[in-house]
Amino acid sequence: MNFLFESINPSWVEYWDVILNDWFFVGALIFLTLEFIRYRMKGRLGSDIVGDTITNYITLAMFIGINLLVLSGLYYLFVYGSQDFALFDIDTNLATIAICIIIADLLYYWEHRCMHRFNFAWATHSVHHSSPHFNISVAYRFGPMDGLWPIFGTVVMVLLGFHPIIVAFAEIVVQLYQTALHTEMVKKLPRPVELIFNTPSHHRVHHGSNPEYLDTNYGGIFILWDRLFGTFAEEKTPVVYGLVKPINSNNPLVAFFHGIYRVAKNVIMAKGWRNKAGYFFGPPEFEPVKTTNHQSSN
Amino acid sequence: MSTNKQRINAVAATAVIVLAGGWFASLVPSADASDTGYAKPDNIAPASPVAKLQKTLAEQVGASQMGKHANVPSGETIKVSIDGIRSNRGKIYVALFDDAKAFNSHDYGRAVGFKELQARTGSMETNFPDLDIKAYAISIFHDENGNQSFDMLDGYPAEGYGMSRANSAYDELKFHQARVKPGSVDIRLHYLQ
């Protein structure tokens, strides 16, 4: 069991990051081909799915551009700033990497839950949910600020004492695990797996706009968090993918910016600071309060 | 829909799991600190001319504890460049650590590599060859009066000192903050008195 505790140089892990990410991307393209063959066999392959898929990859390109130009500097600043305040002295080995992945997954659960429940974050995450289809290319559909929100979890883990490269690795593992769930080709996995782990079935539910499926199954690798924290839903009725208010467009710019546009419009048009705040900080289903009621204390 | 009570419980449970996880990870023993992986003493002929020159100056202090575990080294080297040496007087001691507790407590007896260099004004270089690929931390002091100890005055260092990855004289780095991987390391000496 000694190999579990053998120290690993973080710069090797940095190399795994790149290898994992890149080969996963190639693997996903091959898998996408299989999914297209399935669409074709079911007679569902049309210009809409092709356009949607192209849009997915264009949003990915814009997402990467924003990450490199704007967000990487922010991460550098915060990560290297908080490294000096680490709480614990944590070595880098397979055992501590495994612990880091579990923590990263739990923090991802909260990041993801917040991205669904606060309008200002939903503005960017709703891009990912705006596709009415469900295949592995949708996993690569990102919003403009999707790269920003993981920073809180990243800083928490660096403050705990995990090496920043290990934290990045753990986050990539969680992200890639989720990427693989974006498919209709896998129906249900064996019961123990469905009980503990997030699966394509659980994640289809997460992408559903059916009322009973809204705001459920936020988990990354483990669905246990949802079961524990009361946000779990089982796949029963067929899932209707996409947003409650669909965007009805395959234009990459519409897809990429619709969320920010909707929130900005709501905030600007709303009357009174209470409604403006509600449209910005409130949940997606926020409705403005009637302004005729003057019986409040002030 | 979750209730507020559920939300608070969930956040509290998360905080406990995250903190306990970090604490637990810090307890994970490091295999190479306990029974394997001590860096081999540098009594093998150094490759570079600079190192050859310094070999005559270098003396292995902790050699007795190091021969015990002959691990296959991966042949990595840490090249230490020391800057800001203010005088030719006395010796410069360079200690290499792979153990957090030893480094944090300045326990030079548990260093895995140790160099004693005749001080030379300006900058000097020294190598620790045949290391494993893992994290090390380096601590240096300039024993100007030659009493073989790091002198303090009113709680402040009275002699020049430096650490890997320190940015200023007042950086008191712990092992995880000072750790470097094999390669080149620049360390500046600081003199408060």
CSV table of C-alpha atoms in Angstrom, one decimal:
chain,number,residue,atom,x,y,z
A,1,MET,CA,0.0,0.0,0.0
A,2,ASN,CA,3.1,2.2,0.1
A,3,PHE,CA,2.5,3.5,-3.3
A,4,LEU,CA,-0.5,5.4,-2.0
A,5,PHE,CA,1.8,7.5,0.2
A,6,GLU,CA,4.7,8.0,-2.1
A,7,SER,CA,5.3,11.7,-2.6
A,8,ILE,CA,4.5,13.0,-6.0
A,9,ASN,CA,6.0,16.1,-7.6
A,10,PRO,CA,3.2,18.5,-8.3
A,11,SER,CA,4.8,19.4,-11.7
A,12,TRP,CA,4.1,15.8,-12.8
A,13,VAL,CA,0.4,16.3,-11.9
A,14,GLU,CA,0.4,19.5,-14.0
A,15,TYR,CA,1.4,17.3,-16.9
A,16,TRP,CA,-1.4,14.8,-16.1
A,17,ASP,CA,-3.8,17.8,-16.2
A,18,VAL,CA,-2.9,18.6,-19.8
A,19,ILE,CA,-2.9,15.0,-21.0
A,20,LEU,CA,-6.2,14.2,-19.3
A,21,ASN,CA,-7.9,17.3,-20.6
A,22,ASP,CA,-6.7,16.9,-24.2
A,23,TRP,CA,-7.2,13.2,-24.6
A,24,PHE,CA,-10.6,13.5,-23.0
A,25,PHE,CA,-11.5,16.1,-25.6
A,26,VAL,CA,-10.4,13.7,-28.4
A,27,GLY,CA,-12.3,10.8,-26.8
A,28,ALA,CA,-15.4,13.0,-26.6
A,29,LEU,CA,-15.3,13.8,-30.3
A,30,ILE,CA,-15.1,10.1,-31.1
A,31,PHE,CA,-18.1,9.4,-28.7
A,32,LEU,CA,-20.0,12.3,-30.4
A,33,THR,CA,-19.6,10.5,-33.7
A,34,LEU,CA,-21.3,7.4,-32.2
A,35,GLU,CA,-24.1,9.6,-30.8
A,36,PHE,CA,-24.6,11.2,-34.2
A,37,ILE,CA,-24.9,7.7,-35.7
A,38,ARG,CA,-27.5,6.9,-33.1
A,39,TYR,CA,-29.4,10.2,-33.9
A,40,ARG,CA,-29.3,9.2,-37.6
A,41,MET,CA,-30.6,5.7,-36.9
A,42,LYS,CA,-33.5,7.2,-34.9
A,43,GLY,CA,-34.2,9.7,-37.7
A,44,ARG,CA,-33.4,12.6,-35.4
A,45,LEU,CA,-30.3,13.9,-37.1
A,46,GLY,CA,-31.3,17.2,-38.6
A,47,SER,CA,-29.8,20.7,-39.1
A,48,ASP,CA,-31.0,21.7,-35.7
A,49,ILE,CA,-28.8,19.2,-33.9
A,50,VAL,CA,-25.8,19.9,-36.2
A,51,GLY,CA,-26.2,23.7,-35.6
A,52,ASP,CA,-26.6,23.1,-31.8
A,53,THR,CA,-23.4,21.1,-31.8
A,54,ILE,CA,-21.4,23.7,-33.7
A,55,THR,CA,-22.7,26.4,-31.3
A,56,ASN,CA,-21.6,24.3,-28.4
A,57,TYR,CA,-18.0,24.3,-29.6
A,58,ILE,CA,-18.1,28.0,-30.5
A,59,THR,CA,-19.2,28.8,-26.9
A,60,LEU,CA,-16.3,26.6,-25.7
A,61,ALA,CA,-13.8,28.7,-27.8
A,62,MET,CA,-15.2,31.9,-26.4
A,63,PHE,CA,-15.2,30.5,-22.9
A,64,ILE,CA,-11.5,29.5,-23.2
A,65,GLY,CA,-10.6,32.9,-24.6
A,66,ILE,CA,-12.2,34.7,-21.7
A,67,ASN,CA,-10.5,32.4,-19.2
A,68,LEU,CA,-7.1,33.0,-20.6
A,69,LEU,CA,-7.5,36.8,-21.1
A,70,VAL,CA,-9.4,37.7,-17.9
A,71,LEU,CA,-9.8,34.9,-15.4
A,72,SER,CA,-6.3,33.3,-15.3
A,73,GLY,CA,-4.8,36.5,-13.8
A,74,LEU,CA,-7.5,36.5,-11.1
A,75,TYR,CA,-6.8,32.9,-10.3
A,76,TYR,CA,-3.1,33.5,-10.2
A,77,LEU,CA,-3.6,36.4,-7.8
A,78,PHE,CA,-6.0,34.6,-5.4
A,79,VAL,CA,-4.3,31.2,-5.4
A,80,TYR,CA,-0.8,32.4,-4.8
A,81,GLY,CA,-2.1,35.0,-2.4
A,82,SER,CA,-3.9,32.4,-0.3
A,83,GLN,CA,-1.2,29.8,-0.4
A,84,ASP,CA,0.7,31.5,2.4
A,85,PHE,CA,-2.2,31.1,4.7
A,86,ALA,CA,-2.6,27.4,4.4
A,87,LEU,CA,-4.1,25.8,7.4
A,88,PHE,CA,-2.5,22.3,7.1
A,89,ASP,CA,0.7,21.0,5.8
A,90,ILE,CA,-0.4,18.5,3.2
A,91,ASP,CA,1.9,16.3,1.2
A,92,THR,CA,1.2,15.4,-2.4
A,93,ASN,CA,0.6,11.6,-2.9
A,94,LEU,CA,-2.2,9.4,-4.2
A,95,ALA,CA,-4.0,9.3,-0.8
A,96,THR,CA,-4.1,13.1,-0.4
A,97,ILE,CA,-5.1,13.6,-4.1
A,98,ALA,CA,-8.0,11.2,-3.5
A,99,ILE,CA,-9.1,13.3,-0.5
A,100,CYS,CA,-8.7,16.5,-2.5
A,101,ILE,CA,-11.0,15.1,-5.2
A,102,ILE,CA,-13.7,14.3,-2.7
A,103,ILE,CA,-13.5,17.8,-1.2
A,104,ALA,CA,-13.4,19.3,-4.7
A,105,ASP,CA,-16.6,17.3,-5.5
A,106,LEU,CA,-18.4,18.5,-2.4
A,107,LEU,CA,-17.4,22.2,-3.1
A,108,TYR,CA,-18.4,21.7,-6.7
A,109,TYR,CA,-21.9,20.6,-5.5
A,110,TRP,CA,-22.3,24.0,-3.7
A,111,GLU,CA,-20.8,26.0,-6.5
A,112,HIS,CA,-23.2,24.3,-8.9
A,113,ARG,CA,-26.2,24.7,-6.6
A,114,CYS,CA,-25.4,28.4,-6.2
A,115,MET,CA,-25.0,28.8,-10.0
A,116,HIS,CA,-28.6,27.6,-10.3
A,117,ARG,CA,-30.1,29.6,-7.5
A,118,PHE,CA,-28.6,33.1,-7.9
A,119,ASN,CA,-29.6,35.0,-11.0
A,120,PHE,CA,-26.3,36.7,-11.4
A,121,ALA,CA,-24.6,33.3,-11.7
A,122,TRP,CA,-27.5,31.6,-13.5
A,123,ALA,CA,-26.9,34.3,-16.1
A,124,THR,CA,-23.8,32.5,-17.2
A,125,HIS,CA,-24.6,28.9,-16.3
A,126,SER,CA,-27.9,29.0,-18.1
A,127,VAL,CA,-25.9,28.9,-21.3
A,128,HIS,CA,-24.9,25.3,-20.6
A,129,HIS,CA,-28.6,24.5,-20.0
A,130,SER,CA,-29.9,26.3,-23.0
A,131,SER,CA,-29.4,23.4,-25.4
A,132,PRO,CA,-32.6,21.5,-26.1
A,133,HIS,CA,-30.4,18.4,-26.8
A,134,PHE,CA,-28.3,16.1,-24.6
A,135,ASN,CA,-25.1,14.7,-26.0
A,136,ILE,CA,-21.5,15.0,-25.1
A,137,SER,CA,-21.0,18.2,-27.1
A,138,VAL,CA,-23.4,19.9,-24.7
A,139,ALA,CA,-20.9,19.3,-21.9
A,140,TYR,CA,-18.6,21.7,-23.7
A,141,ARG,CA,-21.2,24.4,-23.9
A,142,PHE,CA,-20.1,27.1,-21.5
A,143,GLY,CA,-21.2,30.6,-20.5
A,144,PRO,CA,-18.9,33.7,-20.5
A,145,MET,CA,-18.4,33.7,-16.7
A,146,ASP,CA,-18.5,29.9,-16.0
A,147,GLY,CA,-14.8,30.0,-15.3
A,148,LEU,CA,-15.2,32.5,-12.4
A,149,TRP,CA,-17.3,30.6,-9.9
A,150,PRO,CA,-15.0,27.7,-9.2
A,151,ILE,CA,-12.5,30.3,-7.7
A,152,PHE,CA,-14.2,30.1,-4.2
A,153,GLY,CA,-13.7,26.3,-4.0
A,154,THR,CA,-10.2,26.6,-5.4
A,155,VAL,CA,-9.3,29.2,-2.7
A,156,VAL,CA,-10.9,27.1,0.1
A,157,MET,CA,-8.8,24.0,-0.9
A,158,VAL,CA,-5.6,26.0,-1.3
A,159,LEU,CA,-6.3,27.5,2.2
A,160,LEU,CA,-6.7,24.0,3.5
A,161,GLY,CA,-3.1,23.3,2.4
A,162,PHE,CA,-3.5,21.4,-0.9
A,163,HIS,CA,-1.0,22.3,-3.5
A,164,PRO,CA,-2.7,24.6,-6.2
A,165,ILE,CA,-1.7,22.1,-8.9
A,166,ILE,CA,-3.4,19.3,-7.0
A,167,VAL,CA,-6.5,21.4,-6.5
A,168,ALA,CA,-6.6,22.2,-10.3
A,169,PHE,CA,-6.2,18.4,-11.0
A,170,ALA,CA,-9.0,17.5,-8.6
A,171,GLU,CA,-11.3,20.1,-10.2
A,172,ILE,CA,-10.5,18.8,-13.7
A,173,VAL,CA,-11.3,15.3,-12.6
A,174,VAL,CA,-14.7,16.4,-11.3
A,175,GLN,CA,-15.3,18.4,-14.5
A,176,LEU,CA,-14.3,15.5,-16.8
A,177,TYR,CA,-16.4,13.0,-14.8
A,178,GLN,CA,-19.4,15.3,-15.4
A,179,THR,CA,-18.5,15.7,-19.1
A,180,ALA,CA,-18.8,12.0,-19.6
A,181,LEU,CA,-22.4,12.0,-18.2
A,182,HIS,CA,-23.8,14.1,-21.0
A,183,THR,CA,-25.3,11.3,-23.1
A,184,GLU,CA,-28.6,9.5,-23.8
A,185,MET,CA,-26.9,6.3,-24.9
A,186,VAL,CA,-26.5,5.0,-21.3
A,187,LYS,CA,-29.8,4.3,-19.7
A,188,LYS,CA,-29.4,3.2,-16.1
A,189,LEU,CA,-26.3,1.7,-14.4
A,190,PRO,CA,-26.4,-1.0,-11.7
A,191,ARG,CA,-28.3,0.1,-8.6
A,192,PRO,CA,-25.3,0.5,-6.3
A,193,VAL,CA,-23.6,2.8,-8.8
A,194,GLU,CA,-26.8,4.9,-9.2
A,195,LEU,CA,-27.0,5.1,-5.4
A,196,ILE,CA,-23.6,6.5,-4.8
A,197,PHE,CA,-22.4,8.1,-8.1
A,198,ASN,CA,-23.7,10.7,-10.4
A,199,THR,CA,-24.8,8.9,-13.6
A,200,PRO,CA,-26.0,9.9,-17.1
A,201,SER,CA,-29.6,9.2,-15.8
A,202,HIS,CA,-29.2,11.5,-12.8
A,203,HIS,CA,-27.6,14.2,-15.0
A,204,ARG,CA,-30.3,14.0,-17.6
A,205,VAL,CA,-32.7,14.9,-14.8
A,206,HIS,CA,-30.5,17.8,-13.9
A,207,HIS,CA,-30.8,19.1,-17.5
A,208,GLY,CA,-34.6,18.7,-17.5
A,209,SER,CA,-37.0,21.6,-17.6
A,210,ASN,CA,-39.8,19.3,-16.3
A,211,PRO,CA,-41.2,21.0,-13.1
A,212,GLU,CA,-40.4,18.0,-10.9
A,213,TYR,CA,-36.8,17.9,-12.2
A,214,LEU,CA,-35.9,21.6,-11.7
A,215,ASP,CA,-33.0,22.4,-9.3
A,216,THR,CA,-32.1,18.8,-8.7
A,217,ASN,CA,-29.0,16.6,-9.0
A,218,TYR,CA,-26.2,19.2,-8.7
A,219,GLY,CA,-23.6,16.6,-7.8
A,220,GLY,CA,-20.3,16.2,-9.7
A,221,ILE,CA,-18.9,12.7,-9.1
A,222,PHE,CA,-21.0,11.7,-6.1
A,223,ILE,CA,-24.8,11.9,-6.1
A,224,LEU,CA,-24.6,11.2,-2.4
A,225,TRP,CA,-24.4,15.0,-1.7
A,226,ASP,CA,-27.8,15.5,-3.4
A,227,ARG,CA,-29.3,12.6,-1.5
A,228,LEU,CA,-27.9,13.9,1.8
A,229,PHE,CA,-28.9,17.6,1.2
A,230,GLY,CA,-32.4,17.0,-0.2
A,231,THR,CA,-31.9,18.0,-3.8
A,232,PHE,CA,-32.2,14.6,-5.4
A,233,ALA,CA,-34.7,13.5,-8.1
A,234,GLU,CA,-34.9,10.1,-9.8
A,235,GLU,CA,-35.4,9.8,-13.6
A,236,LYS,CA,-39.0,8.7,-14.1
A,237,THR,CA,-40.9,10.6,-16.8
A,238,PRO,CA,-39.1,11.4,-20.0
A,239,VAL,CA,-36.8,14.4,-19.7
A,240,VAL,CA,-37.5,17.6,-21.6
A,241,TYR,CA,-34.1,19.2,-22.0
A,242,GLY,CA,-33.4,22.9,-22.0
A,243,LEU,CA,-34.6,26.0,-20.2
A,244,VAL,CA,-38.1,26.8,-18.8
A,245,LYS,CA,-38.0,29.8,-21.2
A,246,PRO,CA,-36.2,28.4,-24.2
A,247,ILE,CA,-33.9,30.5,-26.3
A,248,ASN,CA,-35.1,29.0,-29.6
A,249,SER,CA,-31.9,29.9,-31.4
A,250,ASN,CA,-28.7,28.2,-32.6
A,251,ASN,CA,-26.9,31.5,-33.0
A,252,PRO,CA,-23.7,31.2,-30.8
A,253,LEU,CA,-23.8,34.8,-29.7
A,254,VAL,CA,-27.5,34.5,-28.6
A,255,ALA,CA,-26.7,31.3,-26.8
A,256,PHE,CA,-23.5,32.7,-25.2
A,257,PHE,CA,-25.0,36.1,-24.0
A,258,HIS,CA,-28.7,35.4,-23.6
A,259,GLY,CA,-28.4,34.9,-19.8
A,260,ILE,CA,-26.5,38.1,-19.2
A,261,TYR,CA,-28.9,39.9,-21.5
A,262,ARG,CA,-32.0,38.6,-19.7
A,263,VAL,CA,-30.6,39.4,-16.2
A,264,ALA,CA,-29.4,42.9,-17.3
A,265,LYS,CA,-32.8,43.6,-18.9
A,266,ASN,CA,-34.8,42.4,-15.9
A,267,VAL,CA,-32.6,44.4,-13.5
A,268,ILE,CA,-32.8,47.6,-15.6
A,269,MET,CA,-36.6,47.3,-16.3
A,270,ALA,CA,-37.6,46.4,-12.7
A,271,LYS,CA,-39.2,49.1,-10.6
A,272,GLY,CA,-37.7,49.8,-7.1
A,273,TRP,CA,-34.4,48.5,-5.6
A,274,ARG,CA,-36.2,45.5,-4.1
A,275,ASN,CA,-37.2,44.1,-7.4
A,276,LYS,CA,-33.8,45.0,-9.0
A,277,ALA,CA,-32.1,43.1,-6.2
A,278,GLY,CA,-34.5,40.2,-6.6
A,279,TYR,CA,-33.7,40.0,-10.3
A,280,PHE,CA,-30.0,40.0,-9.6
A,281,PHE,CA,-29.6,38.0,-6.3
A,282,GLY,CA,-32.8,36.1,-6.3
A,283,PRO,CA,-33.5,32.7,-7.8
A,284,PRO,CA,-34.5,32.3,-11.5
A,285,GLU,CA,-38.2,32.0,-10.7
A,286,PHE,CA,-38.1,35.4,-8.9
A,287,GLU,CA,-41.3,37.5,-9.6
A,288,PRO,CA,-41.5,41.2,-8.8
A,289,VAL,CA,-43.5,42.1,-5.7
A,290,LYS,CA,-46.6,44.2,-6.2
A,291,THR,CA,-45.8,47.8,-5.4
A,292,THR,CA,-49.4,48.6,-4.3
A,293,ASN,CA,-48.9,47.2,-0.8
A,294,HIS,CA,-48.0,50.1,1.5
A,295,GLN,CA,-48.7,48.4,4.8
A,296,SER,CA,-45.1,47.5,5.5
A,297,SER,CA,-43.4,49.1,8.6
A,298,ASN,CA,-41.6,51.9,6.7
B,1,MET,CA,-37.7,22.4,-2.6
B,2,SER,CA,-35.4,22.5,0.5
B,3,THR,CA,-36.2,24.3,3.7
B,4,ASN,CA,-33.9,26.7,5.4
B,5,LYS,CA,-33.2,24.2,8.1
B,6,GLN,CA,-32.1,21.7,5.5
B,7,ARG,CA,-29.9,24.3,3.9
B,8,ILE,CA,-28.2,25.3,7.2
B,9,ASN,CA,-27.6,21.7,8.1
B,10,ALA,CA,-26.2,21.0,4.7
B,11,VAL,CA,-23.8,23.9,4.9
B,12,ALA,CA,-22.7,22.9,8.4
B,13,ALA,CA,-22.1,19.3,7.3
B,14,THR,CA,-20.1,20.6,4.3
B,15,ALA,CA,-17.9,22.8,6.5
B,16,VAL,CA,-17.2,19.8,8.8
B,17,ILE,CA,-16.4,17.5,5.9
B,18,VAL,CA,-14.1,20.0,4.2
B,19,LEU,CA,-12.2,20.9,7.4
B,20,ALA,CA,-12.0,17.2,8.5
B,21,GLY,CA,-10.8,16.3,5.0
B,22,GLY,CA,-8.0,18.8,5.1
B,23,TRP,CA,-7.0,17.8,8.6
B,24,PHE,CA,-7.1,14.1,7.7
B,25,ALA,CA,-5.0,14.7,4.5
B,26,SER,CA,-2.4,16.5,6.7
B,27,LEU,CA,-2.1,13.3,8.8
B,28,VAL,CA,-1.4,11.1,5.8
B,29,PRO,CA,2.1,9.9,6.5
B,30,SER,CA,4.6,10.6,3.8
B,31,ALA,CA,6.2,7.3,2.8
B,32,ASP,CA,9.6,8.8,1.9
B,33,ALA,CA,9.9,10.8,5.1
B,34,SER,CA,9.5,7.7,7.3
B,35,ASP,CA,11.2,4.8,5.8
B,36,THR,CA,12.5,5.3,2.3
B,37,GLY,CA,13.8,7.9,0.0
B,38,TYR,CA,16.4,9.7,2.0
B,39,ALA,CA,18.5,11.7,-0.5
B,40,LYS,CA,21.9,10.0,-0.9
B,41,PRO,CA,24.9,11.9,0.4
B,42,ASP,CA,26.7,13.8,-2.3
B,43,ASN,CA,29.9,11.9,-2.0
B,44,ILE,CA,29.7,11.0,-5.7
B,45,ALA,CA,32.0,13.0,-7.9
B,46,PRO,CA,30.0,16.1,-8.9
B,47,ALA,CA,29.7,16.8,-12.6
B,48,SER,CA,30.1,20.5,-13.0
B,49,PRO,CA,33.4,22.4,-12.5
B,50,VAL,CA,31.7,24.7,-10.0
B,51,ALA,CA,30.6,21.8,-8.0
B,52,LYS,CA,34.1,20.2,-8.2
B,53,LEU,CA,35.6,23.4,-6.7
B,54,GLN,CA,33.0,23.3,-3.9
B,55,LYS,CA,33.4,19.6,-3.2
B,56,THR,CA,36.6,20.3,-1.3
B,57,LEU,CA,34.7,22.8,0.8
B,58,ALA,CA,31.7,20.7,1.3
B,59,GLU,CA,31.4,18.4,4.3
B,60,GLN,CA,28.7,16.0,5.0
B,61,VAL,CA,27.4,16.4,8.5
B,62,GLY,CA,24.4,14.1,8.7
B,63,ALA,CA,26.0,11.3,6.7
B,64,SER,CA,25.5,8.7,9.4
B,65,GLN,CA,21.7,8.9,9.2
B,66,MET,CA,21.7,8.9,5.4
B,67,GLY,CA,23.5,5.7,4.4
B,68,LYS,CA,20.8,3.6,6.1
B,69,HIS,CA,18.2,3.6,3.4
B,70,ALA,CA,19.8,3.1,0.1
B,71,ASN,CA,17.0,4.1,-2.2
B,72,VAL,CA,17.4,4.2,-6.0
B,73,PRO,CA,17.8,7.9,-6.6
B,74,SER,CA,16.4,9.4,-9.7
B,75,GLY,CA,19.4,11.6,-10.2
B,76,GLU,CA,17.7,15.0,-9.8
B,77,THR,CA,19.8,17.9,-8.7
B,78,ILE,CA,19.0,21.1,-6.8
B,79,LYS,CA,21.3,23.9,-7.8
B,80,VAL,CA,21.3,26.5,-5.1
B,81,SER,CA,22.4,30.1,-5.9
B,82,ILE,CA,23.1,32.2,-2.9
B,83,ASP,CA,23.1,35.9,-3.3
B,84,GLY,CA,23.7,38.9,-1.0
B,85,ILE,CA,26.6,37.4,1.0
B,86,ARG,CA,28.1,40.5,2.7
B,87,SER,CA,31.5,39.3,3.8
B,88,ASN,CA,34.3,36.7,3.4
B,89,ARG,CA,34.2,35.9,7.1
B,90,GLY,CA,33.1,32.6,8.5
B,91,LYS,CA,31.1,29.8,6.9
B,92,ILE,CA,27.8,29.5,5.0
B,93,TYR,CA,25.7,26.5,6.1
B,94,VAL,CA,23.2,25.2,3.6
B,95,ALA,CA,20.7,22.6,4.8
B,96,LEU,CA,18.3,20.6,2.6
B,97,PHE,CA,15.2,19.2,4.1
B,98,ASP,CA,12.5,16.8,2.9
B,99,ASP,CA,10.7,16.6,6.2
B,100,ALA,CA,8.2,19.3,7.3
B,101,LYS,CA,8.7,18.9,11.0
B,102,ALA,CA,12.5,19.0,10.7
B,103,PHE,CA,12.4,22.1,8.5
B,104,ASN,CA,9.8,23.9,10.6
B,105,SER,CA,11.8,23.4,13.8
B,106,HIS,CA,15.1,24.3,12.1
B,107,ASP,CA,16.5,20.9,13.2
B,108,TYR,CA,19.7,20.8,11.1
B,109,GLY,CA,20.5,17.4,12.5
B,110,ARG,CA,17.6,15.9,10.5
B,111,ALA,CA,18.5,17.6,7.2
B,112,VAL,CA,18.9,15.2,4.3
B,113,GLY,CA,21.7,17.3,2.8
B,114,PHE,CA,24.1,19.7,4.4
B,115,LYS,CA,26.9,21.9,3.0
B,116,GLU,CA,29.5,24.0,4.7
B,117,LEU,CA,31.0,26.6,2.4
B,118,GLN,CA,33.8,29.1,3.0
B,119,ALA,CA,32.0,32.4,2.8
B,120,ARG,CA,32.8,34.7,-0.2
B,121,THR,CA,31.4,38.2,-0.6
B,122,GLY,CA,28.6,38.4,-3.3
B,123,SER,CA,27.1,35.2,-4.6
B,124,MET,CA,28.0,31.5,-4.4
B,125,GLU,CA,26.6,28.3,-5.8
B,126,THR,CA,26.2,24.7,-4.5
B,127,ASN,CA,24.6,21.5,-5.7
B,128,PHE,CA,22.7,18.7,-4.1
B,129,PRO,CA,22.8,15.9,-6.6
B,130,ASP,CA,21.1,12.5,-6.7
B,131,LEU,CA,17.8,13.6,-5.2
B,132,ASP,CA,14.4,12.1,-5.7
B,133,ILE,CA,11.7,13.9,-7.6
B,134,LYS,CA,9.7,15.4,-4.7
B,135,ALA,CA,9.5,18.5,-2.6
B,136,TYR,CA,12.5,19.8,-0.6
B,137,ALA,CA,13.0,23.0,1.4
B,138,ILE,CA,16.3,24.8,1.9
B,139,SER,CA,17.5,26.8,4.9
B,140,ILE,CA,20.8,28.8,4.9
B,141,PHE,CA,22.7,30.8,7.4
B,142,HIS,CA,26.0,32.7,7.4
B,143,ASP,CA,28.0,31.9,10.5
B,144,GLU,CA,30.2,35.0,10.3
B,145,ASN,CA,31.8,34.6,13.8
B,146,GLY,CA,32.5,31.0,13.2
B,147,ASN,CA,30.9,29.7,16.5
B,148,GLN,CA,28.9,27.1,14.5
B,149,SER,CA,25.6,28.3,15.7
B,150,PHE,CA,22.9,30.7,14.4
B,151,ASP,CA,23.1,33.6,16.8
B,152,MET,CA,20.1,35.5,17.9
B,153,LEU,CA,19.9,39.0,19.5
B,154,ASP,CA,16.8,40.1,21.3
B,155,GLY,CA,14.8,37.5,19.5
B,156,TYR,CA,16.0,38.6,16.1
B,157,PRO,CA,18.6,36.8,13.9
B,158,ALA,CA,22.0,38.3,14.5
B,159,GLU,CA,23.5,36.6,11.5
B,160,GLY,CA,22.6,36.4,7.8
B,161,TYR,CA,19.9,33.9,6.8
B,162,GLY,CA,17.8,32.8,3.9
B,163,MET,CA,15.1,30.2,2.9
B,164,SER,CA,13.9,28.8,-0.4
B,165,ARG,CA,11.0,30.8,-1.8
B,166,ALA,CA,11.3,33.6,0.8
B,167,ASN,CA,10.6,37.1,-0.6
B,168,SER,CA,11.7,39.2,2.2
B,169,ALA,CA,13.7,39.1,5.4
B,170,TYR,CA,10.6,38.8,7.5
B,171,ASP,CA,9.1,35.8,5.7
B,172,GLU,CA,8.9,33.0,8.2
B,173,LEU,CA,8.0,30.1,5.9
B,174,LYS,CA,6.7,26.7,6.8
B,175,PHE,CA,7.9,23.7,4.9
B,176,HIS,CA,4.9,23.7,2.5
B,177,GLN,CA,5.5,27.3,1.7
B,178,ALA,CA,9.3,26.9,1.2
B,179,ARG,CA,9.2,23.7,-0.8
B,180,VAL,CA,10.9,23.5,-4.1
B,181,LYS,CA,11.4,20.8,-6.6
B,182,PRO,CA,14.7,19.7,-8.1
B,183,GLY,CA,16.1,22.4,-10.4
B,184,SER,CA,17.6,25.8,-9.8
B,185,VAL,CA,16.8,27.7,-6.6
B,186,ASP,CA,17.9,31.3,-5.9
B,187,ILE,CA,18.1,32.3,-2.3
B,188,ARG,CA,19.0,35.7,-1.0
B,189,LEU,CA,20.6,36.2,2.4
B,190,HIS,CA,19.2,38.8,4.8
B,191,TYR,CA,21.2,40.5,7.5
B,192,LEU,CA,19.2,42.4,10.2
B,193,GLN,CA,22.2,43.5,12.2
